[in-house]
Coordinates of C-alpha atoms in Angstrom, one line a residue:
Chain W
M1 CA -5.7 -15.6 -16.3
A2 CA -6.6 -13.0 -18.2
D3 CA -6.1 -12.0 -21.8
R4 CA -3.8 -9.4 -22.5
H5 CA -5.3 -8.9 -26.2
D6 CA -8.8 -9.0 -26.5
E7 CA -8.3 -5.5 -24.7
A8 CA -8.8 -2.3 -25.4
R9 CA -7.3 0.1 -24.7
P10 CA -6.7 2.2 -22.1
D11 CA -6.1 5.6 -23.3
E12 CA -8.2 5.9 -26.2
S13 CA -11.2 7.8 -25.9
S14 CA -11.7 11.3 -26.4
H15 CA -11.0 14.5 -24.1
S16 CA -12.3 18.1 -23.3
E17 CA -11.0 20.8 -21.7
T18 CA -13.2 23.2 -20.3
K19 CA -12.0 26.4 -19.9
S20 CA -10.2 26.6 -23.5
G21 CA -10.9 24.9 -26.1
T22 CA -8.1 24.6 -28.0
T23 CA -5.2 21.4 -26.6
K24 CA -2.2 21.7 -27.2
S25 CA -1.5 19.4 -29.8
G26 CA -4.0 22.2 -32.2
T27 CA -2.7 22.5 -35.3
R28 CA 1.3 21.6 -34.3
F29 CA 2.5 18.3 -35.7
T30 CA 3.5 17.2 -32.5
R31 CA 5.0 13.0 -31.6
R32 CA 2.1 12.9 -28.6
G33 CA -0.7 14.7 -31.9
F34 CA 0.3 12.1 -34.1
L35 CA 0.0 9.4 -32.1
K36 CA -2.9 10.2 -31.1
G37 CA -4.6 10.7 -34.4
A38 CA -2.6 7.4 -35.3
G39 CA -4.8 5.1 -33.1
A40 CA -7.9 6.9 -33.4
G41 CA -9.0 4.4 -36.0
A42 CA -8.4 1.7 -33.8
V43 CA -11.3 3.8 -30.9
T44 CA -14.7 2.8 -31.5
A45 CA -14.8 -0.3 -32.0
A46 CA -12.3 -1.2 -28.7
V47 CA -14.2 1.9 -26.2
A48 CA -17.7 0.1 -27.6
P49 CA -18.0 -3.1 -25.1
A50 CA -16.9 -1.3 -22.2
I51 CA -20.5 0.7 -22.4
L52 CA -22.4 -1.2 -21.7
V53 CA -22.9 -0.1 -18.7
S54 CA -26.1 -2.0 -17.9
E55 CA -29.1 -3.9 -18.8
A56 CA -30.9 -3.0 -16.1
G57 CA -33.5 -0.2 -17.0
T58 CA -34.2 1.6 -13.7
A59 CA -31.2 3.9 -12.0
A60 CA -30.5 1.6 -8.2
A61 CA -30.1 -1.5 -10.9
Q62 CA -27.4 0.9 -12.9
E63 CA -25.7 1.8 -9.4
A64 CA -25.4 -1.5 -8.3
E65 CA -23.5 -3.6 -11.8
G66 CA -21.2 -0.2 -11.4
V67 CA -19.5 1.6 -14.4
M68 CA -17.1 0.3 -16.9
S69 CA -16.6 3.7 -18.1
A70 CA -17.8 7.2 -17.4
T71 CA -16.9 10.9 -18.4
I72 CA -15.6 12.3 -15.5
T73 CA -14.2 16.7 -14.6
L74 CA -10.7 16.3 -13.6
D75 CA -9.8 18.7 -11.6
V76 CA -6.2 20.0 -12.1
N77 CA -3.3 22.9 -11.6
G78 CA -6.8 24.7 -10.9
R79 CA -8.7 24.1 -14.1
A80 CA -11.5 22.2 -14.9
H81 CA -11.0 19.5 -17.4
N82 CA -13.6 17.0 -18.6
V83 CA -12.0 13.4 -19.6
E84 CA -13.8 10.4 -20.8
V85 CA -12.0 7.2 -18.9
E86 CA -13.1 3.5 -17.7
A87 CA -12.4 2.0 -14.5
R88 CA -9.7 1.1 -15.0
T89 CA -7.8 4.0 -15.8
T90 CA -5.6 5.3 -13.5
L91 CA -4.7 8.9 -13.0
A92 CA -1.5 8.7 -14.6
D93 CA -2.5 7.3 -17.1
A94 CA -5.5 9.9 -17.4
L95 CA -3.3 12.8 -16.8
R96 CA -0.8 11.8 -19.4
D97 CA -3.0 10.6 -22.1
R98 CA -5.6 12.1 -22.5
L99 CA -4.9 15.9 -21.0
E100 CA -1.4 16.3 -22.1
I101 CA -0.3 16.8 -18.7
T102 CA 3.2 15.2 -18.3
G103 CA 4.9 16.2 -14.9
P104 CA 3.9 13.4 -13.2
K105 CA 5.8 10.0 -15.4
V106 CA 5.0 6.2 -15.1
V107 CA 8.5 4.7 -14.5
C108 CA 7.5 0.9 -12.1
D109 CA 3.3 1.9 -12.4
R110 CA 3.8 -0.6 -9.4
G111 CA 3.2 3.1 -6.3
E112 CA 6.8 2.6 -5.7
C113 CA 9.5 4.8 -7.3
G114 CA 7.6 7.9 -6.7
A115 CA 8.0 9.4 -10.5
C116 CA 4.2 9.5 -11.2
T117 CA 3.7 11.9 -7.3
V118 CA 1.0 14.0 -7.5
E119 CA -1.3 16.0 -4.9
M120 CA -4.6 15.2 -3.9
D121 CA -6.3 17.5 -1.5
G122 CA -2.9 18.6 -0.5
K123 CA -1.6 15.1 0.0
L124 CA 0.9 13.4 -1.1
V125 CA 0.1 10.2 -3.4
F126 CA 0.6 7.9 -6.7
S127 CA -1.0 8.8 -9.8
C128 CA -0.6 4.7 -11.1
M129 CA -2.2 3.3 -8.2
T130 CA -4.8 5.8 -7.8
L131 CA -8.4 5.6 -10.5
A132 CA -9.1 8.3 -12.2
M133 CA -12.3 7.6 -11.2
D134 CA -10.9 8.3 -7.4
A135 CA -9.9 11.6 -8.3
Q136 CA -13.2 13.3 -9.2
G137 CA -14.4 16.2 -7.3
R138 CA -10.6 16.1 -5.5
K139 CA -8.3 18.8 -6.0
I140 CA -4.9 17.4 -8.4
E141 CA -1.6 19.5 -7.6
T142 CA 0.2 18.5 -10.8
V143 CA 4.5 19.7 -11.0
E144 CA 3.1 22.4 -13.9
G145 CA 1.3 24.4 -10.5
M146 CA 4.7 24.6 -8.9
A147 CA 5.8 27.8 -10.6
D148 CA 4.1 31.0 -11.2
G149 CA 4.4 31.8 -14.2
D150 CA 7.8 32.3 -15.7
N151 CA 8.6 33.0 -12.0
L152 CA 9.9 28.8 -10.6
H153 CA 8.4 28.2 -7.2
P154 CA 11.9 28.2 -5.0
I155 CA 12.0 24.4 -4.5
Q156 CA 12.4 24.3 -8.6
E157 CA 15.0 27.7 -8.0
A158 CA 16.6 25.5 -5.6
F159 CA 17.0 22.0 -8.0
V160 CA 18.6 24.3 -10.0
E161 CA 20.3 26.5 -8.0
K162 CA 22.3 22.4 -6.8
D163 CA 22.5 20.5 -9.8
A164 CA 19.9 18.8 -8.1
L165 CA 18.9 16.4 -11.4
M166 CA 20.8 14.3 -13.4
C167 CA 18.9 12.9 -16.4
G168 CA 16.4 14.4 -14.5
F169 CA 12.9 12.0 -15.6
C170 CA 12.3 11.4 -11.1
T171 CA 12.8 15.5 -10.8
P172 CA 9.1 16.1 -10.9
G173 CA 8.0 13.9 -8.5
F174 CA 11.2 14.8 -5.9
L175 CA 9.4 18.3 -6.5
M176 CA 5.7 17.3 -5.9
S177 CA 7.6 15.6 -2.2
S178 CA 9.6 18.4 -1.0
K179 CA 6.7 21.4 -1.7
S180 CA 4.4 18.9 0.4
L181 CA 7.5 18.2 3.0
L182 CA 7.9 22.2 3.3
D183 CA 3.5 23.2 2.8
A184 CA 3.7 20.7 6.4
N185 CA 7.2 21.7 8.0
D186 CA 9.2 24.3 6.6
N187 CA 12.1 23.5 9.3
P188 CA 12.8 20.4 8.9
T189 CA 16.2 17.5 9.3
P190 CA 18.0 16.0 6.6
D191 CA 16.1 13.2 9.2
E192 CA 12.7 14.3 7.9
V193 CA 13.8 15.5 4.4
R194 CA 15.1 11.8 3.3
E195 CA 12.0 10.1 5.0
G196 CA 9.7 12.7 3.0
L197 CA 11.4 12.0 -0.2
S198 CA 11.7 8.3 1.0
G199 CA 9.0 7.7 -1.2
N200 CA 10.7 8.5 -4.5
I201 CA 13.9 6.7 -6.5
C202 CA 16.6 8.5 -8.1
R203 CA 18.0 5.7 -10.6
C204 CA 21.4 8.0 -11.4
G205 CA 21.6 8.7 -7.5
T206 CA 21.7 12.4 -7.0
Y207 CA 20.2 11.8 -3.3
P208 CA 22.6 13.9 -2.2
H209 CA 22.3 17.3 -3.6
V210 CA 18.7 17.1 -3.9
F211 CA 18.7 17.3 0.2
E212 CA 20.5 20.4 0.2
A213 CA 18.4 21.9 -2.0
V214 CA 15.6 21.3 -0.5
M215 CA 17.0 21.9 2.6
S216 CA 18.3 25.1 1.1
A217 CA 15.3 25.8 -0.4
A218 CA 14.0 26.2 3.4
E219 CA 16.3 28.7 5.1
K220 CA 14.7 30.4 1.7
M221 CA 10.7 30.1 1.9
R222 CA 11.6 31.1 6.1
K223 CA 13.4 34.0 4.9
G224 CA 9.6 34.4 2.7
G225 CA 12.0 34.3 -0.2
Chain Z
M1 CA -5.1 -4.8 -16.3
Q2 CA -8.9 -5.8 -17.3
N3 CA -11.1 -3.0 -17.2
F4 CA -13.8 -3.2 -14.4
S5 CA -17.4 -2.6 -13.3
Y6 CA -16.7 -0.4 -10.5
V7 CA -19.2 0.4 -8.2
N8 CA -19.8 2.9 -5.8
A9 CA -20.6 2.0 -2.0
T10 CA -23.1 3.9 -0.3
S11 CA -23.2 1.2 3.6
I12 CA -21.8 -1.5 4.8
E13 CA -25.1 -3.3 5.1
Q14 CA -24.8 -3.3 1.1
V15 CA -21.8 -4.1 0.6
P16 CA -21.7 -8.1 0.6
S17 CA -24.9 -8.3 -1.7
L18 CA -22.8 -5.9 -4.0
L19 CA -20.1 -9.0 -4.4
G20 CA -20.1 -11.6 -5.2
R21 CA -19.9 -16.1 -3.6
S22 CA -16.2 -16.0 -5.9
W23 CA -13.3 -13.7 -5.3
D24 CA -13.5 -14.1 -9.0
D25 CA -16.7 -11.6 -9.4
A26 CA -15.6 -8.7 -6.8
V27 CA -13.3 -7.2 -4.4
V28 CA -13.8 -4.6 -2.5
M29 CA -11.1 -1.4 -2.3
A30 CA -10.5 1.1 -0.2
G31 CA -6.8 2.9 -0.7
G32 CA -6.1 0.6 -3.5
T33 CA -2.5 1.0 -3.2
D34 CA -2.6 -3.5 -3.4
L35 CA -5.5 -4.2 -5.5
V36 CA -4.2 -2.1 -8.5
G37 CA -1.5 -3.5 -8.6
E38 CA -2.2 -6.6 -8.5
M39 CA -4.7 -6.0 -11.0
K40 CA -2.4 -4.7 -13.4
D41 CA -0.3 -7.8 -12.3
Y42 CA -3.6 -10.2 -13.7
A43 CA -2.9 -12.2 -10.2
A44 CA -6.5 -10.4 -9.8
V45 CA -8.8 -9.9 -12.8
P46 CA -12.3 -8.9 -11.1
K47 CA -15.5 -8.3 -13.4
R48 CA -16.3 -6.2 -10.0
V49 CA -14.8 -4.0 -7.7
V50 CA -17.0 -2.2 -5.2
N51 CA -15.4 0.8 -3.5
L52 CA -15.6 1.5 -0.2
K53 CA -14.2 5.6 0.4
S54 CA -18.0 6.2 -0.7
I55 CA -18.9 4.9 2.4
E56 CA -19.5 7.8 5.3
G57 CA -17.9 7.7 9.3
L58 CA -16.1 4.4 8.0
D59 CA -12.7 6.5 9.0
Y60 CA -12.2 7.4 12.4
I61 CA -10.4 6.2 15.4
R62 CA -12.5 6.1 18.5
Q63 CA -10.2 5.7 21.8
D64 CA -11.6 5.2 25.3
D65 CA -10.2 2.6 28.4
A66 CA -10.7 0.1 27.1
G67 CA -8.1 1.1 23.7
L68 CA -9.3 1.9 20.1
R69 CA -11.1 1.5 17.1
V70 CA -10.1 1.9 13.7
G71 CA -12.6 2.4 10.9
A72 CA -11.9 0.6 6.9
L73 CA -11.4 3.8 6.1
T74 CA -8.9 4.9 8.6
T75 CA -5.6 5.5 6.7
L76 CA -1.9 4.6 7.7
T77 CA -1.0 8.6 7.4
D78 CA -3.8 9.0 10.6
V79 CA -3.0 6.3 12.4
L80 CA 0.5 7.3 13.1
G81 CA -0.6 11.0 13.1
H82 CA -2.7 10.0 16.0
G83 CA -2.1 10.8 19.5
A84 CA -2.9 7.6 21.1
V85 CA -1.0 5.4 19.4
S86 CA 2.1 7.1 19.6
Q87 CA 2.3 7.4 23.1
D88 CA 0.1 4.2 23.9
Y89 CA 0.9 1.8 21.0
P90 CA 4.7 1.7 20.1
V91 CA 4.6 -1.6 19.0
L92 CA 2.7 0.0 16.6
H93 CA 3.2 3.1 15.7
Q94 CA 7.2 1.7 15.8
A95 CA 5.6 -0.8 12.2
V96 CA 3.2 1.6 10.3
S97 CA 6.1 4.0 10.5
V98 CA 8.6 1.6 8.6
I99 CA 5.7 0.7 6.5
A100 CA 6.0 2.2 2.3
S101 CA 6.8 6.0 2.0
P102 CA 4.2 8.6 2.5
Q103 CA 3.1 8.4 -0.7
I104 CA 1.2 4.8 -0.4
R105 CA 0.2 5.9 3.2
N106 CA -1.6 9.0 2.2
M107 CA -3.8 6.5 -0.2
A108 CA -3.4 2.8 1.7
T109 CA -5.8 2.5 5.5
L110 CA -4.3 0.0 8.2
A111 CA -7.7 -2.6 7.5
G112 CA -6.4 -3.3 4.1
N113 CA -2.6 -3.7 5.2
I114 CA -3.7 -6.9 7.0
L115 CA -5.3 -7.8 4.0
Q116 CA -1.9 -7.5 1.9
R117 CA -2.0 -10.1 -0.9
P118 CA 1.2 -11.8 -1.0
R119 CA 4.8 -10.3 -2.8
C120 CA 6.0 -14.0 -3.8
W121 CA 7.5 -12.7 -7.3
Y122 CA 5.4 -16.3 -8.9
Y123 CA 2.1 -14.9 -7.7
R124 CA 2.8 -10.8 -9.3
S125 CA 4.0 -12.5 -12.9
E126 CA 1.3 -13.3 -15.1
D127 CA 3.7 -15.8 -16.4
F128 CA 3.4 -18.5 -13.8
P129 CA -0.3 -20.4 -12.7
C130 CA 0.8 -20.7 -9.0
L131 CA -1.3 -22.4 -6.4
K132 CA -2.6 -19.0 -5.2
K133 CA -4.0 -18.5 -8.5
G134 CA -5.9 -21.7 -8.6
G135 CA -2.8 -23.4 -10.8
A136 CA -1.5 -27.1 -9.8
R137 CA 2.7 -25.9 -7.5
C138 CA 4.3 -23.5 -6.0
Y139 CA 6.9 -22.5 -8.0
A140 CA 9.1 -21.4 -4.3
V141 CA 9.6 -25.3 -4.6
G142 CA 12.5 -25.9 -6.4
G143 CA 12.9 -22.2 -7.8
V144 CA 14.1 -19.1 -6.6
N145 CA 12.6 -19.0 -3.5
T146 CA 15.3 -16.2 -1.3
Y147 CA 12.1 -14.0 -0.1
H148 CA 9.7 -17.9 1.1
A149 CA 8.7 -18.9 3.7
I150 CA 11.0 -20.3 6.3
F151 CA 7.6 -21.8 8.5
G152 CA 5.0 -24.0 7.5
S153 CA 4.6 -27.4 5.7
G154 CA 3.4 -25.8 2.3
P155 CA 2.0 -26.4 0.2
S156 CA 2.4 -23.0 -0.7
Y157 CA 6.0 -20.7 -0.4
I158 CA 4.1 -17.1 0.9
V159 CA 5.2 -15.0 2.9
H160 CA 2.3 -12.1 4.7
P161 CA 3.8 -8.9 3.8
S162 CA 2.1 -7.0 6.2
D163 CA 4.5 -4.7 9.3
A164 CA 0.9 -4.0 11.3
A165 CA -0.7 -7.1 11.0
P166 CA 2.6 -8.8 13.3
A167 CA 2.3 -5.6 15.4
L168 CA -1.7 -5.9 15.9
M169 CA -1.4 -9.2 16.5
A170 CA 1.4 -8.8 19.6
L171 CA -1.5 -6.3 20.5
G172 CA -3.9 -8.8 20.6
A173 CA -6.1 -7.2 18.4
T174 CA -9.8 -8.3 16.8
V175 CA -10.7 -8.2 13.9
N176 CA -15.4 -6.7 12.7
I177 CA -16.0 -8.9 10.0
H178 CA -19.1 -7.8 8.5
G179 CA -21.0 -10.6 6.1
P180 CA -24.7 -11.6 4.6
R181 CA -26.0 -12.5 8.1
G182 CA -24.1 -8.4 10.6
G183 CA -21.4 -8.8 11.7
N184 CA -18.8 -11.0 14.0
E185 CA -15.6 -9.9 16.0
V186 CA -12.7 -12.4 15.4
A187 CA -9.6 -12.5 17.0
M188 CA -6.4 -11.5 14.9
D189 CA -5.6 -14.8 16.5
D190 CA -8.0 -16.8 14.7
F191 CA -7.6 -14.6 11.7
F192 CA -5.0 -16.1 9.6
T193 CA -5.2 -18.9 8.2
M194 CA -2.3 -20.6 6.8
P195 CA -1.8 -22.4 3.3
E196 CA -2.9 -26.4 4.3
M197 CA -6.2 -25.2 5.7
N198 CA -7.0 -22.5 2.7
I199 CA -4.6 -22.7 -0.1
R200 CA -6.6 -19.1 -2.3
R201 CA -6.3 -17.2 0.5
E202 CA -4.6 -15.7 3.1
N203 CA -7.3 -15.0 5.8
I204 CA -10.7 -16.6 6.7
L205 CA -13.4 -13.5 4.8
R206 CA -15.2 -15.6 2.2
P207 CA -16.0 -13.1 -1.1
N208 CA -19.0 -11.6 0.5
E209 CA -16.9 -10.0 3.4
I210 CA -15.7 -7.1 4.4
V211 CA -13.3 -5.7 7.4
T212 CA -14.9 -2.8 8.8
E213 CA -12.9 -2.1 12.0
I214 CA -10.0 -3.2 14.1
A215 CA -10.3 -3.2 17.7
I216 CA -7.1 -2.6 19.5
P217 CA -7.3 -2.9 23.4
K218 CA -4.5 -1.3 25.8
P219 CA -1.6 -3.0 26.6
E220 CA -1.3 -3.1 30.6
A221 CA 0.5 -0.2 32.2
N222 CA 3.6 -2.0 32.8
S223 CA 4.1 -3.9 28.9
R224 CA 6.0 -2.9 27.3
G225 CA 6.1 -2.5 23.1
M226 CA 8.9 -3.1 20.5
F227 CA 8.6 -3.3 16.3
L228 CA 11.7 -4.2 14.3
K229 CA 12.1 -4.5 10.8
V230 CA 15.0 -6.3 8.9
R231 CA 15.3 -5.2 5.7
E232 CA 17.0 -5.2 1.9
R233 CA 16.7 -1.1 1.2
E234 CA 16.1 1.3 4.6
S235 CA 13.0 2.5 2.8
I236 CA 9.7 1.7 0.7
D237 CA 10.8 -2.2 1.0
F238 CA 8.8 -5.8 3.0
A239 CA 10.4 -6.8 5.1
L240 CA 12.3 -9.6 5.6
V241 CA 11.9 -10.5 8.7
S242 CA 10.2 -8.2 10.6
L243 CA 9.0 -9.0 15.1
A244 CA 6.8 -7.5 16.9
A245 CA 7.2 -7.8 20.4
Q246 CA 4.9 -7.0 23.7
M247 CA 6.2 -7.3 27.1
T248 CA 5.2 -7.4 30.5
V249 CA 8.7 -7.0 33.1
V250 CA 8.7 -7.4 36.4
N251 CA 11.1 -6.6 38.6
G252 CA 13.2 -8.2 35.5
T253 CA 11.3 -10.7 35.3
C254 CA 8.9 -11.5 32.5
E255 CA 4.9 -12.0 33.4
R256 CA 3.7 -11.9 29.8
A257 CA 5.7 -12.1 26.2
S258 CA 3.6 -11.4 22.9
L259 CA 6.1 -12.3 20.0
V260 CA 5.0 -11.6 16.3
L261 CA 6.9 -12.9 13.5
G262 CA 6.9 -11.4 9.8
G263 CA 8.2 -12.3 6.1
V264 CA 8.4 -15.2 7.6
A265 CA 5.1 -17.7 6.9
P266 CA 1.9 -17.6 5.0
I267 CA 0.2 -16.1 8.0
P268 CA 1.9 -12.9 11.1
W269 CA 4.3 -16.0 13.2
R270 CA 2.9 -16.0 17.0
A271 CA 6.8 -17.7 18.4
V272 CA 4.1 -19.9 21.0
E273 CA 7.3 -21.3 21.9
A274 CA 9.2 -18.0 23.0
E275 CA 6.7 -16.6 24.4
D276 CA 6.5 -20.0 26.5
Y277 CA 9.9 -20.0 27.7
L278 CA 10.1 -16.9 29.0
R279 CA 6.7 -16.8 30.9
G280 CA 7.5 -16.0 34.0
R281 CA 12.0 -16.2 34.7
R282 CA 14.0 -14.0 34.8
I283 CA 15.7 -12.0 31.9
T284 CA 19.5 -12.3 31.2
E285 CA 21.7 -12.1 28.2
A286 CA 21.3 -16.4 28.1
R287 CA 17.8 -16.4 28.5
A288 CA 17.2 -13.7 25.2
E289 CA 19.6 -16.7 23.5
S290 CA 17.4 -19.4 24.7
A291 CA 13.8 -17.5 23.1
A292 CA 15.2 -16.4 20.3
E293 CA 16.7 -20.5 19.5
A294 CA 13.0 -20.9 20.7
A295 CA 11.5 -18.5 18.1
V296 CA 13.3 -21.3 15.0
E297 CA 12.9 -24.2 17.0
D298 CA 10.0 -24.9 14.3
A299 CA 11.9 -23.3 11.0
A300 CA 12.2 -25.8 7.9
P301 CA 14.4 -23.3 5.7
M302 CA 14.2 -23.4 2.1
P303 CA 16.9 -24.1 -0.4
H304 CA 18.2 -19.9 0.1
N305 CA 16.2 -18.6 2.4
G306 CA 18.8 -20.4 5.4
Y307 CA 19.7 -16.5 6.5
K308 CA 16.0 -15.5 7.7
V309 CA 15.9 -17.6 10.8
Q310 CA 19.5 -15.5 12.1
I311 CA 17.4 -12.6 11.5
A312 CA 14.7 -14.0 13.7
K313 CA 16.8 -15.1 15.5
N314 CA 18.5 -11.6 15.9
L315 CA 15.9 -9.5 16.8
V316 CA 14.1 -12.1 18.5
K317 CA 16.8 -11.6 21.4
Q318 CA 17.4 -7.3 20.3
A319 CA 13.7 -7.3 21.8
V320 CA 14.0 -9.7 24.3
Q321 CA 16.5 -7.6 25.8
A322 CA 15.1 -3.9 24.7
L323 CA 12.6 -4.9 26.7
A324 CA 13.6 -5.7 29.4
S325 CA 16.3 -3.3 30.3

């Protein structure tokens, strides 16, 4: 059995954005920014052993040994981000803890609840069960990419109109699943909507309103709105 | 999750040498939907994970007169969307359609689905060093065994969680394995192993072998198949009991029946007694019931899972009647 206490924390390494130099925490004092700063002291010591990738000299031997950490580029909502991750870092953790893209939520962390749902190369996946390294070179879409500036996506508008959320924690996942469903089928039956959203759980139980919102959004989108 | 070294394999031939002699050294990953969960639960703590997704040409469904060949990287979504699968292999199509959720089916592979590790709550909990993890006992014995096996005599009472495996077995599929000495093909019926044979694993794969392909023979033209699954929740849930059935019925008489139960034993459980009973018999309601009785003849339920016996009987009766009508 592994000893949990010996491990490096998974969420502590640097990240940078290639297009914009400013991080969202910026100079403002935020809870997230504070937590990041507070953890920084432990970073160097914790990550150092993981960087001992291979003692073998040749590139081929290194390839066979594999990597325990690497700097990768993630394409999220059309924007490239460089981020250092460990092999075990999930896409959900990379997005949330390093890139501060917090639309995808980590709830069950086992691929059962759907709150972490994102699109990868146009396919709906659980970001909590995807390794960040496997997301390299793929197009990742999160709920942050749905609206066009201040204009909500028709599905988001329908969620507001139909009161399709209570606590709202599952909503980003439901929105991604709804979008993926309607992108593939703009005229679904109620059963197809239920099947398309079957990987998402709402603990408040607002499913009827969610289904109503998706049907209403589908109608609106078919009319070009 | 403990960190590991991540290796991108570039060819099937290379994989055995990247893997080790022990499951603790290295494991392979395709979709990762089972393995990542296992690693999060410390049920698997490999030093190295060998990524198969970096191998070109393993994502395919090939169709010829003999049947289908499905590559190791083919996702469940691709199996579901293949015209021949829905047309000629309804038992497989129905099984895959009720696996998990769209997100999982987009990630998970057919080969990975049959290689899933147990969902037993003791196995998946860090707090229970059970037999499957090299420990001394099966905690389902004397514990809460609601979701455990009703067939087999231990010493582990896990159930095989796959929906696809019973369907593939009912169709007489074979598994292509690649290891250090090359490839070989094994019938699904000979692929899975009971705990008394191999307590740590559920199949014959060695730590340095991988499944490269699943070959599914085309069912006889006059045979029909169906998959039934009973679960507590109507979406994204494992089977309490499932049944894959493929039957050839001519003028009301059963020529051949292939019946494989899921969720009831440490391996997909072929209901041999029911198959033998049905062969050559004219199907009536009473005989469907007798077949159901035969299917559970050897059942030995635990204190909390007796309900599975009745579900198994109901499914066998229902499928036999439906496929004969």
